Structures are given as structure tokens and as C-alpha cells.
PDB file of C-alpha atoms in Angstrom:
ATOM      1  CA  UNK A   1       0.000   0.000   0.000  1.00 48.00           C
ATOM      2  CA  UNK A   2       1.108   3.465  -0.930  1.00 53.00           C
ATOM      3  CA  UNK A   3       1.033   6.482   1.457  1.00 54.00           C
ATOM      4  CA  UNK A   4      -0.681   9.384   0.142  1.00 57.00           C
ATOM      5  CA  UNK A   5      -0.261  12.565   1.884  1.00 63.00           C
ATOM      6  CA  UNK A   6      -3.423  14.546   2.931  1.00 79.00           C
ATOM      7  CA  UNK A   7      -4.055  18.269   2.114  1.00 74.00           C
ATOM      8  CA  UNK A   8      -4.718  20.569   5.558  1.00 75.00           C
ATOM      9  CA  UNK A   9      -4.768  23.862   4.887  1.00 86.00           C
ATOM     10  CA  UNK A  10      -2.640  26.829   4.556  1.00 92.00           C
ATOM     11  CA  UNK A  11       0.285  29.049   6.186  1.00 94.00           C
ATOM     12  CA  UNK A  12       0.054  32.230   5.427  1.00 94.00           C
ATOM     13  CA  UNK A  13       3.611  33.781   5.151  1.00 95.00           C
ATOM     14  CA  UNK A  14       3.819  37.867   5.346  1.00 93.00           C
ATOM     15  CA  UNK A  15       6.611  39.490   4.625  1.00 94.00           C
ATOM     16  CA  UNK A  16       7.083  43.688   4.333  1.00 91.00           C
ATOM     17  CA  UNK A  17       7.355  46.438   1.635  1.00 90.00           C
ATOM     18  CA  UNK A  18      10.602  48.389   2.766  1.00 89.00           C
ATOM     19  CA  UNK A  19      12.001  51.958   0.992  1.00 87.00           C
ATOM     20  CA  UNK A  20      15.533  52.314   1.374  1.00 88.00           C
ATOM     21  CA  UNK A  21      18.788  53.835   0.074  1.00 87.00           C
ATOM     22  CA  UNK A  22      21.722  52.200  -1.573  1.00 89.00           C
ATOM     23  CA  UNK A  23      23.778  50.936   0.593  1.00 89.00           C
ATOM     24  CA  UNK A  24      21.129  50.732   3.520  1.00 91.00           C
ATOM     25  CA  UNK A  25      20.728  47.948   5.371  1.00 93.00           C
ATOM     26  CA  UNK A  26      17.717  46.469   6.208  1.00 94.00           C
ATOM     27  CA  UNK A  27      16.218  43.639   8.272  1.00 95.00           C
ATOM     28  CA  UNK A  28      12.974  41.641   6.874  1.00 95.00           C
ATOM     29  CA  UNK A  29      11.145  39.789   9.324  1.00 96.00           C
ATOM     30  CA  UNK A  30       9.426  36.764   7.855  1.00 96.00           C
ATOM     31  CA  UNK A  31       6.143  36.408   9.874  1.00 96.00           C
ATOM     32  CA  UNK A  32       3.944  33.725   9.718  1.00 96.00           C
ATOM     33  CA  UNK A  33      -0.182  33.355  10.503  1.00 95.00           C
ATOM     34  CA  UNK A  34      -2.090  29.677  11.174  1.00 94.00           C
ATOM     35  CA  UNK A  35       1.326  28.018  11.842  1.00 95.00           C
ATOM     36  CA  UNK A  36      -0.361  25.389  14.021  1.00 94.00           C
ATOM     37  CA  UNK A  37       0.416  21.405  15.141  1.00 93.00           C
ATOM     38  CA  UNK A  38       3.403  21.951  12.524  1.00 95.00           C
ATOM     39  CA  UNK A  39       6.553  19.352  12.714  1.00 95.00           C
ATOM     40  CA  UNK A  40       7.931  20.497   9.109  1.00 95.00           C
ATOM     41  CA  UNK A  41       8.223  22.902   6.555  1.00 96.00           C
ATOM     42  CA  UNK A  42      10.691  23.860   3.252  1.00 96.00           C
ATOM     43  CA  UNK A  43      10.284  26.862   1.357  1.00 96.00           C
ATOM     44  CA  UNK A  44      12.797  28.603  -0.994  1.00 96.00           C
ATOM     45  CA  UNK A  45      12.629  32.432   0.386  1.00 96.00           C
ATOM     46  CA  UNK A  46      13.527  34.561  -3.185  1.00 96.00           C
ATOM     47  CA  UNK A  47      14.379  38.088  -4.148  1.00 95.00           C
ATOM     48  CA  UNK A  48      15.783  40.403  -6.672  1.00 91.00           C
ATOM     49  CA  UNK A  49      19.952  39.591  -6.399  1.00 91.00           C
ATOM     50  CA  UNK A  50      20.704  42.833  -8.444  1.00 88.00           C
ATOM     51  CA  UNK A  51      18.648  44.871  -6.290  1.00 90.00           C
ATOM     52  CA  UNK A  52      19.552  43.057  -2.600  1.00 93.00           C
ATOM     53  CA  UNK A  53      22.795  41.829  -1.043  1.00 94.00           C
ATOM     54  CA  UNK A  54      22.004  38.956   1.290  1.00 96.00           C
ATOM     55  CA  UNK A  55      23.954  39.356   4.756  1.00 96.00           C
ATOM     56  CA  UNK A  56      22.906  37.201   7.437  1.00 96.00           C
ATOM     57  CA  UNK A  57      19.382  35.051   8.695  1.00 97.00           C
ATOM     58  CA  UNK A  58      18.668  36.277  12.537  1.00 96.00           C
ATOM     59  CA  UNK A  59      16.873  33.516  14.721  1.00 96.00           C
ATOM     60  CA  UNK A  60      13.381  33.491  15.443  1.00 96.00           C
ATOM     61  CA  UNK A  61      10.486  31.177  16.389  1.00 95.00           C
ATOM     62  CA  UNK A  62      12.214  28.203  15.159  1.00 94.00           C
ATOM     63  CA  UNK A  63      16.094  26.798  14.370  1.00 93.00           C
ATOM     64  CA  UNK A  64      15.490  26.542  10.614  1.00 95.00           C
ATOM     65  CA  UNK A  65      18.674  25.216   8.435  1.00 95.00           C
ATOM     66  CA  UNK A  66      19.364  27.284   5.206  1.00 96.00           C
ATOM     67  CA  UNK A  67      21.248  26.588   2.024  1.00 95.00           C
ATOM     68  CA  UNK A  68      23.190  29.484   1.494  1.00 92.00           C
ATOM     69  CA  UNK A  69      24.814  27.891  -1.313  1.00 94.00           C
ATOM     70  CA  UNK A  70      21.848  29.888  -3.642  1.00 95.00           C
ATOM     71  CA  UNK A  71      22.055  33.187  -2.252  1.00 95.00           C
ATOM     72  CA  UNK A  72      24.051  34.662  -5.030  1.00 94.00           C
ATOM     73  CA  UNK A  73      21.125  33.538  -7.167  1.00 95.00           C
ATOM     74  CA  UNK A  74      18.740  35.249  -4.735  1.00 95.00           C
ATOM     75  CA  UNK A  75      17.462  32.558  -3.537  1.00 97.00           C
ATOM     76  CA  UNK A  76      17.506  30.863   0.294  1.00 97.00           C
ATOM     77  CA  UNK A  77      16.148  27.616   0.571  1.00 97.00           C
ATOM     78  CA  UNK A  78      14.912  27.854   4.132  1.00 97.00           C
ATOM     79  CA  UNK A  79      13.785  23.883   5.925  1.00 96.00           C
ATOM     80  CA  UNK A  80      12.537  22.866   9.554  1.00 96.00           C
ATOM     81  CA  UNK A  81      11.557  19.879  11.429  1.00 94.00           C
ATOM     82  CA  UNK A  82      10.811  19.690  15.255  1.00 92.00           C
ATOM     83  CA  UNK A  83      13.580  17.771  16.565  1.00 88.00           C
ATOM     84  CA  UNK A  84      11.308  15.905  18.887  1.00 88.00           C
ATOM     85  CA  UNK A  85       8.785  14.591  16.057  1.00 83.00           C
ATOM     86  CA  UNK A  86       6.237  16.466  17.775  1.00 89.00           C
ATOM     87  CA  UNK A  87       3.965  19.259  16.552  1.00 92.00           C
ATOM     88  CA  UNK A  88       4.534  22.942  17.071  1.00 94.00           C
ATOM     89  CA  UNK A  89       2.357  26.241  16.824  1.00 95.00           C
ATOM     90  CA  UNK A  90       3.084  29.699  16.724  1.00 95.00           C
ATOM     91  CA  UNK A  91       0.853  32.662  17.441  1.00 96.00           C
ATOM     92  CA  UNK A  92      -0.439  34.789  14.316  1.00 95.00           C
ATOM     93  CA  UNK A  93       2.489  37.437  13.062  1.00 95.00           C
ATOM     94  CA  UNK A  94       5.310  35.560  14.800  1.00 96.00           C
ATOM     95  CA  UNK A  95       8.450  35.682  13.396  1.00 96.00           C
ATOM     96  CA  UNK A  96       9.730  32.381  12.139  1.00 96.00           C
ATOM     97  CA  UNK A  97      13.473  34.385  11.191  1.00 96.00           C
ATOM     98  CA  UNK A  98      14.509  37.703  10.275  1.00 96.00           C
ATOM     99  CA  UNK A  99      17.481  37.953   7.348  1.00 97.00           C
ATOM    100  CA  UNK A 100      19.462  41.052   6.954  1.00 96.00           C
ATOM    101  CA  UNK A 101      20.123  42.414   3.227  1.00 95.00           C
ATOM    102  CA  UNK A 102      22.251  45.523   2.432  1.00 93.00           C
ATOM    103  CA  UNK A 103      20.257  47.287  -0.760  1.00 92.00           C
ATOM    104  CA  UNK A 104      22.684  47.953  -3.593  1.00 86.00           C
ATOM    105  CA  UNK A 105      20.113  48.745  -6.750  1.00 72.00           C
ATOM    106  CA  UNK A 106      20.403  51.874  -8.545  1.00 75.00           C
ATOM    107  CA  UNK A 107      16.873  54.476  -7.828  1.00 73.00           C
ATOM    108  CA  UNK A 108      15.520  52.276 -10.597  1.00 68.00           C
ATOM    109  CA  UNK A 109      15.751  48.517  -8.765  1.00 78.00           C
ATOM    110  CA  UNK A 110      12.990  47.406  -6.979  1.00 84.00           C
ATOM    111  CA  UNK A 111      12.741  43.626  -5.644  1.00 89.00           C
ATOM    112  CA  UNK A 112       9.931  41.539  -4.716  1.00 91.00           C
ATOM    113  CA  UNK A 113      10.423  39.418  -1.975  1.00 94.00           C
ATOM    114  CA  UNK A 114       8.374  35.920  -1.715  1.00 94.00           C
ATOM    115  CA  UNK A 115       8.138  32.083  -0.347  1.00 93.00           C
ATOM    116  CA  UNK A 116       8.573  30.142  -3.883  1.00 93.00           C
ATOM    117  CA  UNK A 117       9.623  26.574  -4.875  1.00 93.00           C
ATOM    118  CA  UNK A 118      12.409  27.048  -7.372  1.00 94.00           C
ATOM    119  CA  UNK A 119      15.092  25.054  -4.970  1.00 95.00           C
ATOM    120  CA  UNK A 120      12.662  23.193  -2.590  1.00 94.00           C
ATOM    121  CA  UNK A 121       8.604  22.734  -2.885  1.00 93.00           C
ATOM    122  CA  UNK A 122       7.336  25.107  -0.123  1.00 94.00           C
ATOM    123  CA  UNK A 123       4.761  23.234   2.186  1.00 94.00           C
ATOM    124  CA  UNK A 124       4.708  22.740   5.525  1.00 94.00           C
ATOM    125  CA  UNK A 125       4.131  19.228   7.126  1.00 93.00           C
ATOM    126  CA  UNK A 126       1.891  18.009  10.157  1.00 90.00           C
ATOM    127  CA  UNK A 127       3.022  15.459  12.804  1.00 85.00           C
ATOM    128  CA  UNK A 128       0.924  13.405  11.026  1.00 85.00           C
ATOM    129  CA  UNK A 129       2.635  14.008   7.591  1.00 85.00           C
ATOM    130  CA  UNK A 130      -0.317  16.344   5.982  1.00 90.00           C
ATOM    131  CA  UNK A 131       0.419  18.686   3.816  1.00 93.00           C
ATOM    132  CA  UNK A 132      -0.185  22.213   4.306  1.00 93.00           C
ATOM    133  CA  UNK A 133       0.470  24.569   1.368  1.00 91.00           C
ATOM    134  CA  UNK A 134       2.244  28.288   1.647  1.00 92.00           C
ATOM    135  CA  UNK A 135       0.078  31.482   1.026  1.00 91.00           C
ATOM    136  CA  UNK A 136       2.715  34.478   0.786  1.00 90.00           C
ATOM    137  CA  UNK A 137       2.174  37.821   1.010  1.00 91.00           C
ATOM    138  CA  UNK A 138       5.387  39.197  -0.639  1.00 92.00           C
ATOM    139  CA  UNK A 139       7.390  42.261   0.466  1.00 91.00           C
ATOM    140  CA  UNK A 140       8.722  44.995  -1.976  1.00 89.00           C
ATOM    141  CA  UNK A 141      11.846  46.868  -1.787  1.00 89.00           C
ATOM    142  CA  UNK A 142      11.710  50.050  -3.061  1.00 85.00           C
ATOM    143  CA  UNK A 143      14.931  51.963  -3.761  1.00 84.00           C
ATOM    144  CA  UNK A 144      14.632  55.388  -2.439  1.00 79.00           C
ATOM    145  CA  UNK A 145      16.876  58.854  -3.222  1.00 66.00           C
ATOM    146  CA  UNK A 146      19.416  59.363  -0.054  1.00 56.00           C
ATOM    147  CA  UNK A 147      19.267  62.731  -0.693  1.00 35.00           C
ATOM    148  CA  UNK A 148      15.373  63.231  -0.253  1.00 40.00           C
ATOM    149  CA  UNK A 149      13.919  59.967   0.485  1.00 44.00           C
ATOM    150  CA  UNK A 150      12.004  60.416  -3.049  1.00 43.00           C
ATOM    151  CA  UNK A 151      11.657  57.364  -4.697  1.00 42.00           C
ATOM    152  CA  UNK A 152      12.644  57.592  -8.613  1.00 40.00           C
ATOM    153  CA  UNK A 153      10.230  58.812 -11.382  1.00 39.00           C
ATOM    154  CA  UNK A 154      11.013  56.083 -13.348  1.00 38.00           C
ATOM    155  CA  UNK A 155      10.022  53.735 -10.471  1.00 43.00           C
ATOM    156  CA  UNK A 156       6.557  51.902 -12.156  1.00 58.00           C
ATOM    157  CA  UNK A 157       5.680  50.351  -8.780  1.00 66.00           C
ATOM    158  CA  UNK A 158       4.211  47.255 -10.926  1.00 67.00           C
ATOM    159  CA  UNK A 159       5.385  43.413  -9.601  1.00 67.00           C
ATOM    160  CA  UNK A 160       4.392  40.185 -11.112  1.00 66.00           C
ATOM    161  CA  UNK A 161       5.084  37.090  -8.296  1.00 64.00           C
ATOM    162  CA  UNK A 162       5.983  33.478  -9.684  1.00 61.00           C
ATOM    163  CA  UNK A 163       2.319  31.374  -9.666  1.00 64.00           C
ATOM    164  CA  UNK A 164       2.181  28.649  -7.037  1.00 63.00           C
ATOM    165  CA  UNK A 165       1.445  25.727  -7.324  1.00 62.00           C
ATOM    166  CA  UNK A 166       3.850  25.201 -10.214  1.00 57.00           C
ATOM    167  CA  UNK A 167       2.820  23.576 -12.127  1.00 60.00           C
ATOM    168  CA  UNK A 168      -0.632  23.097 -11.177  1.00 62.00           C
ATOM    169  CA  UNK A 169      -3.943  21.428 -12.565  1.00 65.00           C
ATOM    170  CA  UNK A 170      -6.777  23.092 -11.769  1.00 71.00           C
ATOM    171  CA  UNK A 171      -6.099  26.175  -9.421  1.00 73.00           C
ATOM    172  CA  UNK A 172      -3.301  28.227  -9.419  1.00 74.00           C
ATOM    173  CA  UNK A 173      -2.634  31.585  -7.143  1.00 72.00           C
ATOM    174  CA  UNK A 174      -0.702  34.676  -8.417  1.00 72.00           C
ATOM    175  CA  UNK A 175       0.344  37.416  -6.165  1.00 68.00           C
ATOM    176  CA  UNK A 176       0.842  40.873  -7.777  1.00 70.00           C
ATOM    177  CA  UNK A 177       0.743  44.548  -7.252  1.00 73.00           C
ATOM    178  CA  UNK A 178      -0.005  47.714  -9.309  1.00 75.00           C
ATOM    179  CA  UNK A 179       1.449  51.299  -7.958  1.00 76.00           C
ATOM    180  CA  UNK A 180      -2.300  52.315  -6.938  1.00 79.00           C
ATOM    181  CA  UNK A 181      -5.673  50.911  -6.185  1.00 79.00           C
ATOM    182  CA  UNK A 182      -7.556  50.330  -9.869  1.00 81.00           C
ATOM    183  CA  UNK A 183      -9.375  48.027 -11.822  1.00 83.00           C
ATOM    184  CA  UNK A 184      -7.053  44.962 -13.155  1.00 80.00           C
ATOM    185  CA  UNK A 185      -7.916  43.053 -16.170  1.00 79.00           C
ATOM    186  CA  UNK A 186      -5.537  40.051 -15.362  1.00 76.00           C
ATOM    187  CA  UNK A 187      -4.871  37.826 -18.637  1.00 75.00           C
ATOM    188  CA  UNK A 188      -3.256  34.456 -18.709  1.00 73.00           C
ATOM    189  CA  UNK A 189      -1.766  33.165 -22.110  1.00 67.00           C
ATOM    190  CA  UNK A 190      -0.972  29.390 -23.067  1.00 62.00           C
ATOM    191  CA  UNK A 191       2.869  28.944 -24.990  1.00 59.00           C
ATOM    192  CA  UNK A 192       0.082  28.883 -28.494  1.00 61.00           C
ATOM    193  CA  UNK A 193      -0.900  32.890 -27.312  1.00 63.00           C
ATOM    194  CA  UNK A 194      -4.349  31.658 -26.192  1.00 63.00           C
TER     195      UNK A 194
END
């Protein structure tokens, strides 16, 4: 007999829009809501590498291990397992780890910053061995003037997040943001342009 893994809900993963200068650092906490009776979880935390320098994770809620093999990619591929094969829950905007990234784009950079699955599928696992999927709320890092704190002209505001699951059958969720609130017409294109 073959185990099949059942679905049981989401984690909602929030992470912060940030302005800042070049050469600022700043420190992204990566918060988390309905993290409950968790023993698992692998996610691949991404972001713009021409806009962002990665620095250093800072401990939270839990002792996470982290491939920093990727980070020149922009990419940290975060995992976690209770060490006692129990299950663990956190209260609603905990902070699971902070990392630290020094901005280095020009006024015109921006980076989104999201959970994705490009290194390792992101989905958390019960003591039980459920499957609980990732819901992120991405951050944005606007790059900002020094002089005046005025964030460039040429800055569009607009960010498209990578669709998740990937690939997917049915349902699919993408996360994305215009510079102000409006009416979206939000198209989606097979390889054939239909």
C-alpha cells in the first residue's frame, strides 16, 4: 500500500514592503499566521539579487537550516523539522526568522520578496505528515533617493510574483501589485498565445 499525503490547509507567510537607500541595510522579518500542530516545513525564500545583497538570517520562532549555497542567485532555501517529532504552533504574526540584506540597486531597482519553490517545494508538514500549502504575502523593496527619500520617477511600482502551485492542474494563485488601487484586467496566455 502506498502512502498518500493529505491536504490541511494553509500558512500564510507575510513578509514587508521596505524603501531604502543604496547601501542601507535592512532587516525583513518573515512572519507567519495559522502556523499550528506543525513538525515540518521547506520553502525557498527569493528576491531580486541585483537589487539586494544577502547578509545574514537572525533567529526566530524556530532553528530553521538554510542553504546558502543559492544566495548569489537570490534565492535561500529555508527547511525545519521539530527535533522531537512532535507538533509545534506559533501565534499569528510571529516571526519564524529575520534575514538582513544591504540594498545595492540603482533608484531604478525594486525587488519583490516571496516564499517560492524554485530550490525546494514550499509546504509545511503536520506530525501526522499532511500537507499544508504556503500562502505568501510578498514584500517589496523600493529603492529610495538618499538625498530626499524620493523614490525615482522612473520607479513603475508594478510586480508580477511566480504562480504557485507550479505547475498546477486546476487552481493556481498569483500574487501581484499595481502602484495604486484600480481596476485589473488580469490575462493568462498558453505557450500557443491563447
Amino acid at each position: 500500500s502506498i502512502a498518500k499525503n493529505r491536504w490541511a490547509g494553509e500558512v500564510t507567510v507575510l513578509l514587508e514592503d521596505v524603501e531604502a537607500a543604496p547601501g542601507e541595510e535592512i532587516l525583513l522579518p518573515i512572519r507567519v499566521r495559522d502556523f499550528n500542530d506543525l513538525s515540518g516545513f521547506q520553502f525557498t525564500l527569493e528576491w531580486n539579487k541585483d537589487a539586494l545583497d544577502f547578509l545574514e538570517v537572525v533567529p526566530g520562532e524556530v532553528d530553521a537550516t538554510f542553504a546558502e549555497g543559492w544566495i548569489l542567485e537570490g534565492k535561500l532555501p529555508t527547511s525545519w523539522d521539530d527535533p522531537t517529532g512532535g507538533a509545534v504552533s506559533l501565534e499569528d504574526d510571529a516571526i519564524l526568522f529575520s534575514v538582513r540584506f544591504r540594498v545595492r540597486g540603482d533608484l531604478d531597482t525594486e525587488s519583490l520578496i516571496y516564499i517560492g519553490s524554485s530550490v525546494v517545494r514550499a509546504e509545511a508538514y503536520t506530525d501526522e505528515l499532511d500537507v499544508k500549502t504556503f500562502r505568501t504575502v510578498p514584500g517589496h523593496v523600493k529603492v529610495l533617493d538618499q538625498a530626499s527619500g524620493a523614490q525615482s520617477a522612473s520607479a513603475e511600482g508594478y510586480a508580477l510574483g511566480q504562480n504557485y502551485p507550479n505547475p498546477f492542474s486546476e487552481t493556481t494563485e498569483v500574487n501581484f501589485r499595481v502602484p495604486e488601487d484600480c481596476e485589473v484586467a488580469f490575462v493568462i496566455y498558453d505557450l500557443n498565445g491563447y
